[in-house]
Short mmCIF file of C-alpha atoms in Angstrom, two decimals:
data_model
loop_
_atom_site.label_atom_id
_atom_site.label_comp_id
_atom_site.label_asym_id
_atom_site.label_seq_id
_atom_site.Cartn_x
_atom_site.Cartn_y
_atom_site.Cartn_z
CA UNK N 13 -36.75 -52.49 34.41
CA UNK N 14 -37.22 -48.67 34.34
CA UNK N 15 -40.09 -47.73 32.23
CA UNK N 16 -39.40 -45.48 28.94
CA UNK N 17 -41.74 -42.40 28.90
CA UNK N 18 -41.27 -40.65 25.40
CA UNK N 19 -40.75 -37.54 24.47
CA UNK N 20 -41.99 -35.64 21.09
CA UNK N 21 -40.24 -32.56 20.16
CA UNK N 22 -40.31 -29.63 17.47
CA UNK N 23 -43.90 -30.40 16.62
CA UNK N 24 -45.56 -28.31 13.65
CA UNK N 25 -49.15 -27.90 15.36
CA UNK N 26 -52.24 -28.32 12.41
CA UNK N 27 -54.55 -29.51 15.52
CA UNK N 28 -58.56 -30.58 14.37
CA UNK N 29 -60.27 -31.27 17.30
CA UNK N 30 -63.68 -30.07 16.19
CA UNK N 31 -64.88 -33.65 16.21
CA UNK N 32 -64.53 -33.93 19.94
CA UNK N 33 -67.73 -34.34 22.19
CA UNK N 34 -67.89 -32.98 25.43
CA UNK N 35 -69.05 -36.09 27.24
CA UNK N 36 -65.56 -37.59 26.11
CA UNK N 37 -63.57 -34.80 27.73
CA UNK N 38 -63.05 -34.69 31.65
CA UNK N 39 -61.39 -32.27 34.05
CA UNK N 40 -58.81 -31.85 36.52
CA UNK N 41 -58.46 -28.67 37.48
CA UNK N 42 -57.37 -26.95 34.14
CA UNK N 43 -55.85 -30.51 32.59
CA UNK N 44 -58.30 -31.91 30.33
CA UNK N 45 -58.52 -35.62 29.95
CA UNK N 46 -59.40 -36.87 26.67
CA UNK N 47 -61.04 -40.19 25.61
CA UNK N 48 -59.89 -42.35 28.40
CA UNK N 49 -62.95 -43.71 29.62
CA UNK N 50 -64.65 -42.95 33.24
CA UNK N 51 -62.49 -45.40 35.32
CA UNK N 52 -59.49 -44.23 33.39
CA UNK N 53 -60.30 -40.53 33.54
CA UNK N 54 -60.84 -41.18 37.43
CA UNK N 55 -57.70 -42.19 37.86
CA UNK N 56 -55.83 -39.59 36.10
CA UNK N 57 -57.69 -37.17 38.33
CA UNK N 58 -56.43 -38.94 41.16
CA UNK N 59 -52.96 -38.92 39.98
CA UNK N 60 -53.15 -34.85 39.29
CA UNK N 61 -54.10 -34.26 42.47
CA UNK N 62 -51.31 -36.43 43.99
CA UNK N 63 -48.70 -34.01 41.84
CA UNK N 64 -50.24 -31.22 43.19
CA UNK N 65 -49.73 -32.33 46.84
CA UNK N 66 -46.31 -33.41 46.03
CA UNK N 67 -45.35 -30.26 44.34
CA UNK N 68 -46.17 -27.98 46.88
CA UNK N 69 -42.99 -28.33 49.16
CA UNK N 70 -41.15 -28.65 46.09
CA UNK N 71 -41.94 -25.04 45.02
CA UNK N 72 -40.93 -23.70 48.28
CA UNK N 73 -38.01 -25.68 48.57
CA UNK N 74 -36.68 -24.46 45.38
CA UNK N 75 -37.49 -20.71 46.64
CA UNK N 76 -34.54 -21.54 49.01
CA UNK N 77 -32.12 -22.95 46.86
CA UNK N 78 -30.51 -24.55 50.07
CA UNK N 79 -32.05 -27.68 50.29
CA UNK N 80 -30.41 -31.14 49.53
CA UNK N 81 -32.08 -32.29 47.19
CA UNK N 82 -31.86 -28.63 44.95
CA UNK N 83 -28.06 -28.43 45.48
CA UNK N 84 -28.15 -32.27 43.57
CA UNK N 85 -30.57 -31.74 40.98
CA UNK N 86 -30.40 -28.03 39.92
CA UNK N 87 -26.70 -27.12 41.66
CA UNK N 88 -26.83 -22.90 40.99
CA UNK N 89 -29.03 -20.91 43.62
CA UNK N 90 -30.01 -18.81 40.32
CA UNK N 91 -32.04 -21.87 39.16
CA UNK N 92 -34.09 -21.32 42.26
CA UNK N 93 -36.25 -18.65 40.58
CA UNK N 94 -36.77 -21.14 36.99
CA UNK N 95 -37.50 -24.07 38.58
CA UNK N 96 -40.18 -22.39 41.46
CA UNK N 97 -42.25 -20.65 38.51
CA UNK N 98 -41.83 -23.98 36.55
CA UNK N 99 -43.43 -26.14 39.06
CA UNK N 100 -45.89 -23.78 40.30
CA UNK N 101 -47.33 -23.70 36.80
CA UNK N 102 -47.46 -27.36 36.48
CA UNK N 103 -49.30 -26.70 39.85
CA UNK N 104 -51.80 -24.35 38.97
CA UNK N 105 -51.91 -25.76 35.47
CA UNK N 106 -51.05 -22.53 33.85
CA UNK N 107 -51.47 -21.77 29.93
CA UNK N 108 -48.30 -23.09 28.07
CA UNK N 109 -49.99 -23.33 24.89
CA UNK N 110 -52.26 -20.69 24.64
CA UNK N 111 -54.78 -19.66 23.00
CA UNK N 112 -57.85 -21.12 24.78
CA UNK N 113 -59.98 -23.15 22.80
CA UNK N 114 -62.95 -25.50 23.30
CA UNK N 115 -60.68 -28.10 25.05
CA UNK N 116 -58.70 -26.30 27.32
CA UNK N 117 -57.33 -22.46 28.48
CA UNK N 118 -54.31 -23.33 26.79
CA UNK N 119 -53.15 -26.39 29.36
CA UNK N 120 -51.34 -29.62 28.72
CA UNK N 121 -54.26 -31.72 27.43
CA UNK N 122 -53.94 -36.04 28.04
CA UNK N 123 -55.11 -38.01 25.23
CA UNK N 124 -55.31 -41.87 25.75
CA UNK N 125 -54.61 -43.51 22.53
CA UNK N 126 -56.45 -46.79 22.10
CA UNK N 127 -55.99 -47.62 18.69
CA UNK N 128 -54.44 -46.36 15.70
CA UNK N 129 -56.11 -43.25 13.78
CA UNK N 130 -57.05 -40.84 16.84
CA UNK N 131 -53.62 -38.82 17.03
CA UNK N 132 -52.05 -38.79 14.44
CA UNK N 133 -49.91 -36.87 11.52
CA UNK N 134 -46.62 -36.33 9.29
CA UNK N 135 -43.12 -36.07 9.71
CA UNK N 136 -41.58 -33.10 8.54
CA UNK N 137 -44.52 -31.34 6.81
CA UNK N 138 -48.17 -32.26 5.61
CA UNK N 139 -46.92 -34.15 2.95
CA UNK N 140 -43.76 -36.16 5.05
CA UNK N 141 -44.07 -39.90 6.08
CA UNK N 142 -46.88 -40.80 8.47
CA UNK N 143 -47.06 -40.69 12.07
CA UNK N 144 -49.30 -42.37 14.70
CA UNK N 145 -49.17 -42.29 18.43
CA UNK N 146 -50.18 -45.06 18.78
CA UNK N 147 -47.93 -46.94 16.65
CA UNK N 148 -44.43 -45.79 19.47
CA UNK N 149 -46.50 -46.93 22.55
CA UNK N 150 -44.83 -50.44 23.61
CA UNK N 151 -45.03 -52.29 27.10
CA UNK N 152 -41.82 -49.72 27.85
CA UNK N 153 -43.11 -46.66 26.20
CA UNK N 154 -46.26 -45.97 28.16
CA UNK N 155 -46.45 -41.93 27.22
CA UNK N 156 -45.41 -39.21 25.13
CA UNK N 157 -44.96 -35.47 25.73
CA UNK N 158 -46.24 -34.16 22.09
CA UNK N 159 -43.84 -31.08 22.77
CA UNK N 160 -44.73 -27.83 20.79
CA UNK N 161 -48.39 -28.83 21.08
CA UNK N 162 -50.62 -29.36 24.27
CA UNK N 163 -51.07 -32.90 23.88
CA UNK N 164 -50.03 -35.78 25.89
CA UNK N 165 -50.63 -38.80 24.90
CA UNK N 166 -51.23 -41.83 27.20
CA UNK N 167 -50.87 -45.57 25.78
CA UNK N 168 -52.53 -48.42 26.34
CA UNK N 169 -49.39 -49.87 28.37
CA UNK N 170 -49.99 -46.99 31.43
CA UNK N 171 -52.72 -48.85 32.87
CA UNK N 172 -51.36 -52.38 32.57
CA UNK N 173 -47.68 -52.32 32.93
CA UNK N 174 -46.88 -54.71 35.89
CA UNK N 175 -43.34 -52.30 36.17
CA UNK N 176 -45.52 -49.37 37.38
CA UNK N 177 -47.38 -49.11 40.62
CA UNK N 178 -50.28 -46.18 40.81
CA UNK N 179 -48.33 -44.42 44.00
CA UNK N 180 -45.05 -43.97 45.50
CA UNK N 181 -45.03 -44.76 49.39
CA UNK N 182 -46.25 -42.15 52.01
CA UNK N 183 -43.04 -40.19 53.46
CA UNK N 184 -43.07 -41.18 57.51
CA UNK N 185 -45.05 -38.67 59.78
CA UNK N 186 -41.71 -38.17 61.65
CA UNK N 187 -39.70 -36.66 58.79
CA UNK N 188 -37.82 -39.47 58.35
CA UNK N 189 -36.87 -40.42 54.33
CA UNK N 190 -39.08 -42.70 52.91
CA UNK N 191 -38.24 -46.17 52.36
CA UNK N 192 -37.76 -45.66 48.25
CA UNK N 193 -35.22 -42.64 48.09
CA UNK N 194 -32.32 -43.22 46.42
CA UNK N 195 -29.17 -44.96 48.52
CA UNK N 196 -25.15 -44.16 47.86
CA UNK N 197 -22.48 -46.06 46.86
CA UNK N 198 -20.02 -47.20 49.67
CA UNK N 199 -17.71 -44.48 48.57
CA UNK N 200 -20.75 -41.98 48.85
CA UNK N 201 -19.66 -40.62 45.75
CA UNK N 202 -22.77 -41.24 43.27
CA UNK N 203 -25.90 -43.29 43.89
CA UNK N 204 -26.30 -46.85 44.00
CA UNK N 205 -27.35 -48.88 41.54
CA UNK N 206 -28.08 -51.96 39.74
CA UNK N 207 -28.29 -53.27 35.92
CA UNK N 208 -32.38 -53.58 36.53
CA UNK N 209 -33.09 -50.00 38.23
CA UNK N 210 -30.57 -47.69 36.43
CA UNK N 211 -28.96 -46.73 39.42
CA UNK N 212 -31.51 -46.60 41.60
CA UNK N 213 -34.00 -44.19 39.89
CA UNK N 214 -36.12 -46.94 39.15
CA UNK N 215 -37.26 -47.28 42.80
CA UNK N 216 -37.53 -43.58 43.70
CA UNK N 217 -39.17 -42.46 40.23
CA UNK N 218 -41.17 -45.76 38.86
CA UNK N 219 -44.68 -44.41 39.50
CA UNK N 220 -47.46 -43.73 37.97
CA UNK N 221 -47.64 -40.18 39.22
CA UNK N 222 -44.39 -39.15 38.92
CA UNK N 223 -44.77 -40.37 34.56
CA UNK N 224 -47.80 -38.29 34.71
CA UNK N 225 -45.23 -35.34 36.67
CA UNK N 226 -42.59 -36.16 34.05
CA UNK N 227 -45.11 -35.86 31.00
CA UNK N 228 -46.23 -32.28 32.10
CA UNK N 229 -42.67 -30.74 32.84
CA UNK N 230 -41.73 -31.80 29.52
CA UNK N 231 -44.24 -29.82 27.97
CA UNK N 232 -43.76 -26.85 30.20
CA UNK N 233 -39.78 -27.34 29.66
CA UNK N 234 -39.85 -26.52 26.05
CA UNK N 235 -43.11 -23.73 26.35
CA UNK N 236 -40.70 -22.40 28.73
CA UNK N 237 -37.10 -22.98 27.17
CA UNK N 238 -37.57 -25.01 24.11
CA UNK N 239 -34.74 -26.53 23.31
CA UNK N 240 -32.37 -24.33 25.30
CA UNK N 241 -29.84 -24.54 22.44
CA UNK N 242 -29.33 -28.12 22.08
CA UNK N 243 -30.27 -29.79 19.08
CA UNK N 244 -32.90 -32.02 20.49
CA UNK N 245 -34.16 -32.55 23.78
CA UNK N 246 -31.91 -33.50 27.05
CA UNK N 247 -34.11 -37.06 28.16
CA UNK N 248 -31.60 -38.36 30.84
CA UNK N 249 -33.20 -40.76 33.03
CA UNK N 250 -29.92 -42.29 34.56
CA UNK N 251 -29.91 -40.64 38.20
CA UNK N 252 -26.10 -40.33 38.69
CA UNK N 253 -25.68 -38.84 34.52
CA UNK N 254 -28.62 -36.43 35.49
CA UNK N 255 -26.75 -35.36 38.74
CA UNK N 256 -23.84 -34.74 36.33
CA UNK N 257 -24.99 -32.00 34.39
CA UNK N 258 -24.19 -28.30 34.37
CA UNK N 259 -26.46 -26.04 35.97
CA UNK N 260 -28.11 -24.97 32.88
CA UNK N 261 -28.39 -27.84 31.47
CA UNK N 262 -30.34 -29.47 34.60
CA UNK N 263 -32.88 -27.03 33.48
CA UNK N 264 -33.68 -28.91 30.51
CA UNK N 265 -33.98 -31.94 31.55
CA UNK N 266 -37.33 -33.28 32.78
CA UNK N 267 -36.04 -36.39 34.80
CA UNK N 268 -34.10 -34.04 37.01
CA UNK N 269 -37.20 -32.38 38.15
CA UNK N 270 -38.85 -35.15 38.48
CA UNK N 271 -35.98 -36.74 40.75
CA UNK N 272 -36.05 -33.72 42.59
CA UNK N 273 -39.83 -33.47 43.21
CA UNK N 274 -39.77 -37.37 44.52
CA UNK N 275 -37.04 -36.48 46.87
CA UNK N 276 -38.65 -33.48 48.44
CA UNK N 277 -41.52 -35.54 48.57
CA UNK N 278 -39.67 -38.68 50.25
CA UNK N 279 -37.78 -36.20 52.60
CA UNK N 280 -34.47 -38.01 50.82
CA UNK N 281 -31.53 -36.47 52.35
CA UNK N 282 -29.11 -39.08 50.87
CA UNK N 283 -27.02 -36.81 48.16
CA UNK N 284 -23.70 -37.84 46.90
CA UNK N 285 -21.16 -35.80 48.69
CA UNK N 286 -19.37 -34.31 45.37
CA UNK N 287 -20.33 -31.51 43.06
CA UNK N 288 -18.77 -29.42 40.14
CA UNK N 289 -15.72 -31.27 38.37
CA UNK N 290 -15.18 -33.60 41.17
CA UNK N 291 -18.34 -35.39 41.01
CA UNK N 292 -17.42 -35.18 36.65
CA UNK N 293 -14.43 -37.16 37.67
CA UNK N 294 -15.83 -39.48 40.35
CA UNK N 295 -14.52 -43.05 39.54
CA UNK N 296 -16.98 -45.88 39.49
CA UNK N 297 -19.49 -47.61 42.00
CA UNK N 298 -17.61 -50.51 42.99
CA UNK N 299 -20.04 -52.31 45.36
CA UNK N 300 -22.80 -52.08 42.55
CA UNK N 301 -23.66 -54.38 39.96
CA UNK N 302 -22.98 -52.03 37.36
CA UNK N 303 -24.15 -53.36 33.41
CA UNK N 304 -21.00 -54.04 31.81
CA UNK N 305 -22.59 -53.88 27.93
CA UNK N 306 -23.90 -49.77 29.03
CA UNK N 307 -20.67 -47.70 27.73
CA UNK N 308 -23.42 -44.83 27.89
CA UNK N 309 -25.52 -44.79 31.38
CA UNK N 310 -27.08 -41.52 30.17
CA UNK N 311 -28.62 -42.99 26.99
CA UNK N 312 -31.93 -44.83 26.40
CA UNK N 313 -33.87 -45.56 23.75
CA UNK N 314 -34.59 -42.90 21.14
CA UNK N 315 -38.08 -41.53 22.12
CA UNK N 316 -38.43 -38.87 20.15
CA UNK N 317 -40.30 -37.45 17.19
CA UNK N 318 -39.15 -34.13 15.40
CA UNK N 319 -40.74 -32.30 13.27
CA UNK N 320 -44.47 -34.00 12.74
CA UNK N 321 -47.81 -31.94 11.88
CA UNK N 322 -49.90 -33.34 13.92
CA UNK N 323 -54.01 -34.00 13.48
CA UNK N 324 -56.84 -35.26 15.64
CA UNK N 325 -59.75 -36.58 13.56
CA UNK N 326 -62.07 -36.93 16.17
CA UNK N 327 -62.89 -39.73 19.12
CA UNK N 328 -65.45 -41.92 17.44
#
């Protein structure tokens, strides 16, 4: 079962975080890691520095625009630029939400939520209906990318979920693709996949790391792009729907970077062989075990929140 991270868009910042201590706030580099405990804190440290490793090649691979796994994800050589700078941010943990204050230089911040009351605001404006954190974390939902602010916020469900393990497998010293990269259909036309995985993604992307990667280039997505014309936020997770999208629209959507950063990192090479309208057209998987009650592969469950002013009381 593929893990739900969720996404929070078009926030209306009123941020109070004068309450904060600095003995609750920890570093990674310029992330700051809020109210998560020392064990907890450790291993979000941990988990930045993985991303870091793995997005290294990434950025240079996207410099090239000819690599496999670019040509899937991001299709146009005149994403190559977008999706370098992107990831090199996420890298260097650059200021998307700037000004600096007390917290941060302006980085994506994570905030574990452990109960209700500690992240919270309204929908729509300071007098709209009530929101929590807290209150959309669920055994599936296990973050949220507080979009238009600099918060992420981590649920209790991260660090218990038996459907996410901490690291994906080490690629093979010889170069050869890692045992969890995505496989093709018989007709090598789209990826393989089954009703428990979502066609695959599931075993390339179903990490620890790579929610903690997803989580970030959400954030830097819409400081970057913000809603790039759409309505609300692209979210695909499906791995053969995200290979299906225009050029532009690839930009928008954090799975695909994440998809692409995991297969740079597993040295995948394993691409379906169409692109453009034939790949649009490409008929069904018919050695898979597709879900017959999906008419929509693309969708999942609504995880977003529009329009909320958000406030932070303080840790106690």
């Amino acid at each position: 079962m593929l893990v739900k991270r969720g996404l929070s868009l078009g926030l209306l910042t009123q941020l109070s975080t004068a309450a904060l201590i600095p003995r609750q706030i920890g570093y990674a580099g310029q992330y700051a890691i809020v109210n998560c405990g020392p064990d907890n804190t450790a291993i979000l440290h941990t988990l930045l520095d993985e991303v870091y490793t793995a997005l290294l090649p990434a950025v240079q691979d996207a410099k090239s625009t000819q690599g496999p796994a670019f040509q899937a994800f991001f299709k146009d050589a005149k994403n190559g630029a977008g999706v370098s700078n992107l990831l090199a941010n996420i890298a260097e943990g650059a200021a998307a939400f700037p000004p600096p204050d007390h917290i941060s230089n302006g980085a994506p911040v994570f905030f574990c939520v452990t109960r209700k009351g500690q992240l919270t605001g309204r929908f729509d404006s300071s007098t709209g209906p009530p929101f929590d954190a807290f209150d959309r974390c669920s055994d599936r939902l296990v973050a949220q990318s507080l979009s238009g602010t600099k918060y992420i916020s981590i649920c209790p469900s991260f660090w218990t979920s038996p459907a996410l393990v901490t690291s994906p497998p080490a690629p093979p010293a010889n170069n050869q693709p890692a045992s969890n990269c995505l496989s093709l259909s018989r007709n090598q036309k789209q990826f393989r996949g089954t009703a428990n995985n979502r066609h695959g993604a599931g075993g390339l992307v179903q990490y620890k790391v790579w929610v903690v990667l997803e989580e970030l280039v959400h954030s830097y997505i819409f400081a970057a792009f913000g809603l790039g014309g759409h309505s609300s936020a692209l979210d695909i997770y499906d791995a053969n729907a995200a290979l299906k999208l225009s050029a532009k629209d690839s930009l928008l959507n954090a799975p695909n970077y994440v998809l692409y950063v995991a297969s740079v990192y597993g040295h995948c090479t394993a691409f379906p062989s169409l692109n453009g309208r034939e790949l649009l057209d490409a008929g069904p998987d018919i050695t898979a075990n597709q879900p017959t009650s999906e008419t929509n592969p693309a969708s999942v469950e609504p995880s977003v929140v529009q329009n909320v002013a958000l406030n932070i009381p303080g840790v106690p």
